XYZ file of C-alpha atoms in Angstrom:
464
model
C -2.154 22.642 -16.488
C -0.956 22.659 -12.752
C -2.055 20.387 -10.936
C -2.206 19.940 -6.993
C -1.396 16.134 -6.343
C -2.610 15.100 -2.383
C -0.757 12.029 -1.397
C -3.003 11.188 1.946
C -0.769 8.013 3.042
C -0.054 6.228 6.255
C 2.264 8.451 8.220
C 1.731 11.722 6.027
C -0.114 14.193 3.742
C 1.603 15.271 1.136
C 1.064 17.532 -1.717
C 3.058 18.701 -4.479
C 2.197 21.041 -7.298
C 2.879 19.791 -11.021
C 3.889 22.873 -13.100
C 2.438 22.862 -17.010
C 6.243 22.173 -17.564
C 6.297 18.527 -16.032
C 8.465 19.596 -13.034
C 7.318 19.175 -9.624
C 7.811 20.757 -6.062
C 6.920 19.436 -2.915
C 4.297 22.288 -0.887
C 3.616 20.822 2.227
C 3.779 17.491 4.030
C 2.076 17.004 7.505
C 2.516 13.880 9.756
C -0.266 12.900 11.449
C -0.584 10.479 14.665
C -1.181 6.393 14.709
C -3.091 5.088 17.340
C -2.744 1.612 18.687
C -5.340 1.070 21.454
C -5.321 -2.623 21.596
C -2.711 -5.254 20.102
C -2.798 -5.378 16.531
C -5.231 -2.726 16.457
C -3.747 0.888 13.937
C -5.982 3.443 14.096
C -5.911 7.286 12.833
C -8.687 10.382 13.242
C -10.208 11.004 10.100
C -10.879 14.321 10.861
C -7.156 14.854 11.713
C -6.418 13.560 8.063
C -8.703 15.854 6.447
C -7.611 19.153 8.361
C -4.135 17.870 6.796
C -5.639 17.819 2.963
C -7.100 21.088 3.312
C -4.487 22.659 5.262
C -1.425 21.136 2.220
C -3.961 21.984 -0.478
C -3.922 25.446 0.719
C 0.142 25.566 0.860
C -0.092 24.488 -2.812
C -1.605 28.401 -3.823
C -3.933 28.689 -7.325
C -4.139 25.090 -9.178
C -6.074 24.273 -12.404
C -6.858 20.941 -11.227
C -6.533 18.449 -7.917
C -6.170 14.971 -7.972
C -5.945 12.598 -4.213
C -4.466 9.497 -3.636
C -5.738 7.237 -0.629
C -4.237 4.650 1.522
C -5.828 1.370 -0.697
C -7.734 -0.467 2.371
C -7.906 2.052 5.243
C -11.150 2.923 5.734
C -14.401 4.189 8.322
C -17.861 4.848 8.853
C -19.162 8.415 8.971
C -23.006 10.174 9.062
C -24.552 10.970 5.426
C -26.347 14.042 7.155
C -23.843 15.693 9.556
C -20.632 14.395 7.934
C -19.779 13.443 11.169
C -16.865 10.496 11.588
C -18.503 7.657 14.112
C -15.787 5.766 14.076
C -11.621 5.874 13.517
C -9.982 5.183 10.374
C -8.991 1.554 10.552
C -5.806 1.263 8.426
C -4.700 -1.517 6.231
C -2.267 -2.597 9.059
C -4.849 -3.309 11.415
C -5.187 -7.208 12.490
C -8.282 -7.024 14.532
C -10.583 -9.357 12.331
C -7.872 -12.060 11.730
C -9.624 -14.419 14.353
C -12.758 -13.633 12.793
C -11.872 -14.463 9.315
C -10.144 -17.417 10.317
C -13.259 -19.377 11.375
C -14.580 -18.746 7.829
C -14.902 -21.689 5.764
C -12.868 -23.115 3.060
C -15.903 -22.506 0.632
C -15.875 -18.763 1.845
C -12.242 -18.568 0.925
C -12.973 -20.123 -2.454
C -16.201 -17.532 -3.264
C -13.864 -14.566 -1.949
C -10.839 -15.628 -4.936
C -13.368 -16.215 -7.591
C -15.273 -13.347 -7.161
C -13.064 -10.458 -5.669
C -9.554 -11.704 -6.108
C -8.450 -10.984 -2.879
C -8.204 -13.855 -0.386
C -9.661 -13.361 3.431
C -7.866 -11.347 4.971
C -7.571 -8.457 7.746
C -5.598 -6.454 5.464
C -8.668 -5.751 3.032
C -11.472 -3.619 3.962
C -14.644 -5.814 3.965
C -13.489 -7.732 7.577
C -13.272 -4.100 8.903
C -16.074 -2.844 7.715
C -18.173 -5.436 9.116
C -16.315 -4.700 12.434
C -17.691 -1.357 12.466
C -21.685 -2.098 11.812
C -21.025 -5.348 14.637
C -19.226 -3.824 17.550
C -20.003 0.526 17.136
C -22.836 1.915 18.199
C -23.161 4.371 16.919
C -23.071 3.292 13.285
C -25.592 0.990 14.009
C -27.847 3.797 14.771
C -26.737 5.372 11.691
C -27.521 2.201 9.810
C -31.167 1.927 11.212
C -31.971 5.845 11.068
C -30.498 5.279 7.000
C -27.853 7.804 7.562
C -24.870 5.608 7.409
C -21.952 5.658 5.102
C -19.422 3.432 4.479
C -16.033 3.125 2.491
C -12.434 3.791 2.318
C -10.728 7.211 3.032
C -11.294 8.189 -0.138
C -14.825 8.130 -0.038
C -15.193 10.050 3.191
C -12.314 12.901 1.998
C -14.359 13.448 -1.305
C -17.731 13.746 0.488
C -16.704 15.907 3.121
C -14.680 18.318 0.596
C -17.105 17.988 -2.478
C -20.383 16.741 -1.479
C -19.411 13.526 -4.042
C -20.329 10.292 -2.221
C -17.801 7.730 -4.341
C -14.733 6.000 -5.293
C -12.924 4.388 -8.267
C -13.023 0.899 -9.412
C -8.755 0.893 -8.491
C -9.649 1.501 -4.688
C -12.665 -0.564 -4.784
C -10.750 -3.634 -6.036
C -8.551 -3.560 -2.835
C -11.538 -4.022 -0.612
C -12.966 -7.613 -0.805
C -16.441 -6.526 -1.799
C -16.324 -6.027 -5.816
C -16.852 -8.469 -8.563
C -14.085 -8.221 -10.792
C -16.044 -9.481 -13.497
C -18.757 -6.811 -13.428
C -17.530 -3.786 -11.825
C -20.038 -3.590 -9.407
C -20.096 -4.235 -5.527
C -20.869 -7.864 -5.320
C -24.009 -8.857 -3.723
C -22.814 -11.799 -2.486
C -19.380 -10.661 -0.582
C -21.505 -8.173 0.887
C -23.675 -10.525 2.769
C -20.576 -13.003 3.046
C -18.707 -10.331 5.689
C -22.268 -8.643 7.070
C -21.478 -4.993 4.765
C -25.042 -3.605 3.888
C -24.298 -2.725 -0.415
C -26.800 0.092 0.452
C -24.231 2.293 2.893
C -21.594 1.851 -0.135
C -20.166 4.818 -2.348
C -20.777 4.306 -6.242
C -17.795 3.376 -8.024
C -16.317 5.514 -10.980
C -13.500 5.888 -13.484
C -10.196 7.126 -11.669
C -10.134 10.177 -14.014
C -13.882 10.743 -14.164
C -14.200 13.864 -11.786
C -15.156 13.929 -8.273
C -17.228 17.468 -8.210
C -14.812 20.879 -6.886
C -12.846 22.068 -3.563
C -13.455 26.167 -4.010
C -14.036 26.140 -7.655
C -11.009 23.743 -8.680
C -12.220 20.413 -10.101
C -11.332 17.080 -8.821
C -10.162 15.541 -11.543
C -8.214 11.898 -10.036
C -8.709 9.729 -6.750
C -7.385 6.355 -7.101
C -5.001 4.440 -4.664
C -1.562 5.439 -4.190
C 0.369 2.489 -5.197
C -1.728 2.385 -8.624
C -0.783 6.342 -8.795
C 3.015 5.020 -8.181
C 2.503 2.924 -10.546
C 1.282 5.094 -13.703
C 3.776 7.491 -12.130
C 6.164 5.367 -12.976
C 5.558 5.112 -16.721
C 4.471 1.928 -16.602
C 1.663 1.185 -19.141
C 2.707 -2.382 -21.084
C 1.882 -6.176 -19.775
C 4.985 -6.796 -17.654
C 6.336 -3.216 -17.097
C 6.410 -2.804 -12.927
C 7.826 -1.307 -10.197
C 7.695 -1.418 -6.243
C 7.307 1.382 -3.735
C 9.515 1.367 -0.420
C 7.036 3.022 2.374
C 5.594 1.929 5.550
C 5.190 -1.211 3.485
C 6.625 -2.719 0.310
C 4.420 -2.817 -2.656
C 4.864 -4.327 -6.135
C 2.499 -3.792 -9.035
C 2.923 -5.084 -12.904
C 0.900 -4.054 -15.120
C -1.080 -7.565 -16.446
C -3.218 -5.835 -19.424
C -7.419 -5.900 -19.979
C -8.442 -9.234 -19.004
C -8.093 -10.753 -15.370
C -4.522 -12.152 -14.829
C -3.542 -15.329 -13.477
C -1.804 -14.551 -10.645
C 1.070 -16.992 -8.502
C -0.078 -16.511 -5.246
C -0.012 -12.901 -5.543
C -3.405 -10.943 -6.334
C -5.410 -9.688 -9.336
C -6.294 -5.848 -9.230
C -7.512 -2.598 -10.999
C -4.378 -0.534 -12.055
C -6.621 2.166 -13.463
C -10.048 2.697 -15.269
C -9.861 5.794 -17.549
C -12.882 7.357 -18.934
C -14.027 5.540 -22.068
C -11.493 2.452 -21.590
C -11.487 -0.338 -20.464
C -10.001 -1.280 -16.674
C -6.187 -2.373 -17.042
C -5.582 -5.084 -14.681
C -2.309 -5.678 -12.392
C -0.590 -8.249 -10.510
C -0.410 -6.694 -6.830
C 2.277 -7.987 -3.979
C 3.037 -6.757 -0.837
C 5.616 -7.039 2.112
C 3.566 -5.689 5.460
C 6.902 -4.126 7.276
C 9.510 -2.246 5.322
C 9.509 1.290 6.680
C 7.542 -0.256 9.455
C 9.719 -2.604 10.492
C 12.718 0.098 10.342
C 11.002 2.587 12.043
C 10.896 -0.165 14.668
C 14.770 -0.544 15.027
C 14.989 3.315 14.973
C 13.031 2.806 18.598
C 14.990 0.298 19.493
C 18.180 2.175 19.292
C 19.742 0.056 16.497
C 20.012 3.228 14.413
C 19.428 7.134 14.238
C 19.652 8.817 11.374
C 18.386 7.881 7.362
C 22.102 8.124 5.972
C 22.695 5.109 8.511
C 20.733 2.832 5.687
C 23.825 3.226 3.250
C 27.608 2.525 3.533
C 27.687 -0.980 4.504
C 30.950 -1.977 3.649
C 32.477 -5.445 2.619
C 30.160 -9.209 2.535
C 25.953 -9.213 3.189
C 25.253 -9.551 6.509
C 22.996 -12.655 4.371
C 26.717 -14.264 3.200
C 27.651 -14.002 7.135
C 24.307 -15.779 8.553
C 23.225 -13.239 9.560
C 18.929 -13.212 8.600
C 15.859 -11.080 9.112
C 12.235 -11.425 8.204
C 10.209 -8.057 8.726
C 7.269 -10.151 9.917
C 6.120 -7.633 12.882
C 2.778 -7.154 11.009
C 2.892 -10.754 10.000
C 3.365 -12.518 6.216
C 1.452 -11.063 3.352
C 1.783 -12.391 -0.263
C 2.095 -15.024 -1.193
C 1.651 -16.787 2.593
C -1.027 -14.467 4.051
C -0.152 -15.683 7.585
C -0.827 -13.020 9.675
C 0.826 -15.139 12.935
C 4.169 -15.352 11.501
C 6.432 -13.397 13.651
C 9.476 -11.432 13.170
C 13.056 -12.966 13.331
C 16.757 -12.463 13.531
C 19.139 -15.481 13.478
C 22.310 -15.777 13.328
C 23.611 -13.443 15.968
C 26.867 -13.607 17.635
C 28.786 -11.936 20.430
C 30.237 -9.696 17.484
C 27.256 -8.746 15.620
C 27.000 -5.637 16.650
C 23.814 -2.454 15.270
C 25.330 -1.930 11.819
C 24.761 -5.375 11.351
C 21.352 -6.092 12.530
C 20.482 -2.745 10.411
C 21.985 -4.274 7.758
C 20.033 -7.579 7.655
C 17.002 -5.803 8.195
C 17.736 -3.827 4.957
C 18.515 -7.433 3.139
C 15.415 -8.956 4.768
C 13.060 -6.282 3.239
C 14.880 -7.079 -0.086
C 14.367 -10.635 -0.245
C 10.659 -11.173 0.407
C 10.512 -8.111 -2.547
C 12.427 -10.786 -5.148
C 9.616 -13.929 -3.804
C 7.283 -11.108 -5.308
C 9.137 -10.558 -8.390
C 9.535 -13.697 -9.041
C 5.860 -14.891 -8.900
C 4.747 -11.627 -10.842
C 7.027 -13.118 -13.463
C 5.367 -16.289 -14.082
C 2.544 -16.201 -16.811
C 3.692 -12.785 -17.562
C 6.849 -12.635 -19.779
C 10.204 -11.837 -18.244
C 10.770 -8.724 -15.758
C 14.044 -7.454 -16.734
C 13.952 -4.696 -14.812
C 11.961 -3.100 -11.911
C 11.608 0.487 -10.931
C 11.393 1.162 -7.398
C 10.349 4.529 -4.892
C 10.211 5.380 -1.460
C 12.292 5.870 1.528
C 14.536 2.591 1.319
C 14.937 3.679 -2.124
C 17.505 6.648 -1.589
C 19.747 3.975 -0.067
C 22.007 3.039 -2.574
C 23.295 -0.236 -0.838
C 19.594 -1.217 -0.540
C 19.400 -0.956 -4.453
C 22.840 -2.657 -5.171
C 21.315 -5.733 -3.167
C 17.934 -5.473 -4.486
C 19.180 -5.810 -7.875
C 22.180 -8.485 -6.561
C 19.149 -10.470 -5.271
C 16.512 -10.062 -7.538
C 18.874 -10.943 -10.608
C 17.194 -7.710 -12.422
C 18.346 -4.465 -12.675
C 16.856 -2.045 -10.456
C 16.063 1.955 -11.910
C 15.814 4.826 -8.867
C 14.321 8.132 -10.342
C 15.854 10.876 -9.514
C 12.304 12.529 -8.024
C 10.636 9.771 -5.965
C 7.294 11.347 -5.630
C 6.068 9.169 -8.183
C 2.375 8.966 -6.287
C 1.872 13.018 -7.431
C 3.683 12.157 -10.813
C 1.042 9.289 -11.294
C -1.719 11.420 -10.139
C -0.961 14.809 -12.417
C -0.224 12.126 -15.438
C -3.843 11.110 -14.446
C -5.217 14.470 -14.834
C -3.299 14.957 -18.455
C -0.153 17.102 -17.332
C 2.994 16.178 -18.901
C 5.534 14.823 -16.280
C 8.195 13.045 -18.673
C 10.906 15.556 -17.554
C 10.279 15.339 -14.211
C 10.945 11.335 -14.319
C 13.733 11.152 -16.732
C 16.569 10.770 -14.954
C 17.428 8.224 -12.789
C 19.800 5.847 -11.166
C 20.116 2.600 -12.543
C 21.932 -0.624 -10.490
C 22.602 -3.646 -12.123
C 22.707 -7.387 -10.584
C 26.007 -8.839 -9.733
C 26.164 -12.285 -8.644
C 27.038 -11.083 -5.118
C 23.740 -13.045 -3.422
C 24.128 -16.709 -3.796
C 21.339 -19.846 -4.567
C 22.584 -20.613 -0.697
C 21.731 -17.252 0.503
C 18.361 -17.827 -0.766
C 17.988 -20.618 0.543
C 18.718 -19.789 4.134
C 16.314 -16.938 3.660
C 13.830 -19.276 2.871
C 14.448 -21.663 5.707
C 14.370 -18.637 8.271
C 10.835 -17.554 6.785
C 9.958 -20.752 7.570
C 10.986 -20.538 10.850
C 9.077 -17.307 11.671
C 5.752 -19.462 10.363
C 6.044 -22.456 12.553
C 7.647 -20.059 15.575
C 4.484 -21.274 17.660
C 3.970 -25.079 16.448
């Protein structure tokens, strides 16, 4: 089988063709643009995004099967009739609601955990969602003519390219609307954020088909970190790993029944066909390739081989402290008005330092992750990890100094399109069986961690 796996992420489309061999080759990747028209605000144009799918689908030349991975909580409203987009894509980043969901009450918090899993948050999809039907017009019209539809990329991608109005139950746990017990959309999170359940896409199996694009069958959507994650090989209770993008997320695998979770989340990993749902345990850092992308701007560094050959103590060891908090705190604080920090600067510190700490500062709110995954769950012994910040082999060496665990790189880190074309039944064993492997060496001290700790708490109370 050869299968074309479309990784639609946050700055990118992607697609790369899985040979019936298990190796893999990258045939196109298109950047697309990020709007920010207010503060807070992250915008893209959906119809932007899916020129990009069809335009990398048609790089990838004659494939027995397709499979798409979406951005988790991005998501828009678009016309059932026309197909038309009435509104942007507002993407996971976006902060717009946070005021909103603030005034909610304590009791709405408590429904939200018991029913969804997810606490109230901007990041999610409900909050924005409801922002669409309250301040658009023209989805309102859409709502009251019955000719609305609502949902996350996903849903809109597969409906304009197949006519198939859905999602999976993987995507649909990251939006604050299902009922984890059930399945379903829940009735009452609906009416909690103002969503009408009517304008929703049904909800299906990741591997259950999604209809054809020119006679090929869509065989996988699910969300890419859950694709990462099956990508990854990881299948047992405990097994996890942690992809490096525009943010930083971990996933371990927690097994069939709903996990206790730490302060981090409960979510789908994947529904097959004829199974039952495997849960995970889901934490994420906001800014990682986000917040470096932001000292590219800044002039603090150029070029991606300027993330490696740090030479002699941490920049941590030296006092030297970051928290990527430019999109604020996710788990387990979910404080969106913590604010990024450096301390510790002197007249010497000078931009391989302040790179440097950045790098660290990514790591260590990773290991506060690992290390509430961990609890309830058996030991973590070792984590496997993707993505940009991943090809820096200082950033592993620390990860893994940090973290206490050892950390494995795979040689390929397209592990999205791995996950997806493992989804669809191709064999990709060879194309993740080699990889780098850094063990933990004592290097990062219970007093680094702690002054880590104290400067998080810093960029909490920055406006008390």
């Amino acid at each position: 089988m050869r299968v074309a796996a479309i990784d639609q992420g946050t700055t990118s489309t992607r697609c790369l063709v899985v040979e019936a061999d298990g190796t893999a080759w990258l045939a196109a990747s298109l950047a697309h643009g990020q709007r920010h028209p207010a503060p807070g605000w992250v915008e893209h144009d959906p119809r932007e995004l899916l020129r990009n799918i069809r335009a990398v689908l048609a790089a990838a030349g004659p494939v027995d099967a397709i499979a798409l991975a979406n951005q988790g909580e991005s998501c828009l409203a678009w016309d059932a009739v026309s197909g038309e987009a009435l509104s942007p894509v507002i993407v996971w980043q976006d902060s717009r609601t946070t005021d909103a969901l603030a005034a909610r009450s304590e009791d709405d918090v408590i429904r939200s955990r018991a029913i969804c899993g997810l606490p109230l948050d901007p990041y999610f999809s409900a909050s924005k969602l409801a922002w669409l039907v309250e301040n658009i017009p023209a989805v309102a019209t859409a709502r009251a003519n019955g000719r609305l539809r609502l949902g996350t990329t996903d849903a809109y991608f597969l409906d304009q390219l197949t006519g198939t109005f859905a999602t999976d139950l993987a995507t649909a746990s990251r939006t604050g609307l299902l009922d984890l017990s059930t399945g379903l959309w829940s009735d009452e999170l609906c009416a909690l954020h103002g969503v009408p359940r009517t304008f929703l896409p049904c909800i299906r199996p990741s591997d259950s088909g999604f209809g054809q694009i020119d006679g090929v069958p869509v065989k996988v959507s699910i969300v890419d970190q859950q694709a990462a994650l099956y990508g990854h090989g990881c299948r047992a209770p405990g097994e996890a790993k942690i992809t490096f993008g525009t943010g930083a997320f971990l996933l371990a695998v927690a097994g069939p029944a709903r996990p206790d979770t730490a302060g981090l989340l409960p979510t789908i990993a994947w529904h097959r066909k004829g199974e039952a749902p495997v849960f995970a345990v889901e934490g994420g850092v906001y800014d990682a390739g986000a917040a470096l992308e932001w000292l590219r701007r800044l002039g603090l560094f150029s070029q991606t081989h300027e993330l490696d050959g740090f030479k002699g103590p941490s920049a941590l060891s030296r006092g030297l402290v970051f928290v990527p908090a430019l999109s604020g705190l996710a788990a387990p604080y979910w404080d969106r008005k913590a604010a990024p920090l450096f301390i510790g600067m002197e007249a010497s510190t000078d931009r391989r330092d302040m790179v440097r700490a950045a790098l660290e500062g990514i790591a260590l709110l990773t290991v506060g992750l690992i290390d509430a995954a961990e609890l309830g769950r058996g030991s973590i012994t070792d984590i496997s990890i993707d993505g940009g910040l991943s090809r820096s082999r200082c950033f592993a060496a620390f990860l893994a100094a940090a973290s206490g665990r050892a950390i494995k790189v795979p040689d390929l880190h397209e592990m999205t399109a791995l996950g997806l074309a493992a989804l669809c039944g191709a064999e990709t064993g060879a194309a993740r069986a080699a990889f780098r492997r850094f063990e933990p060496d004592g290097s990062v001290s219970a007093q680094d961690h702690a002054r880590f700790r104290e400067a998080v708490k810093k960029c909490r109370n920055w406006r008390a």
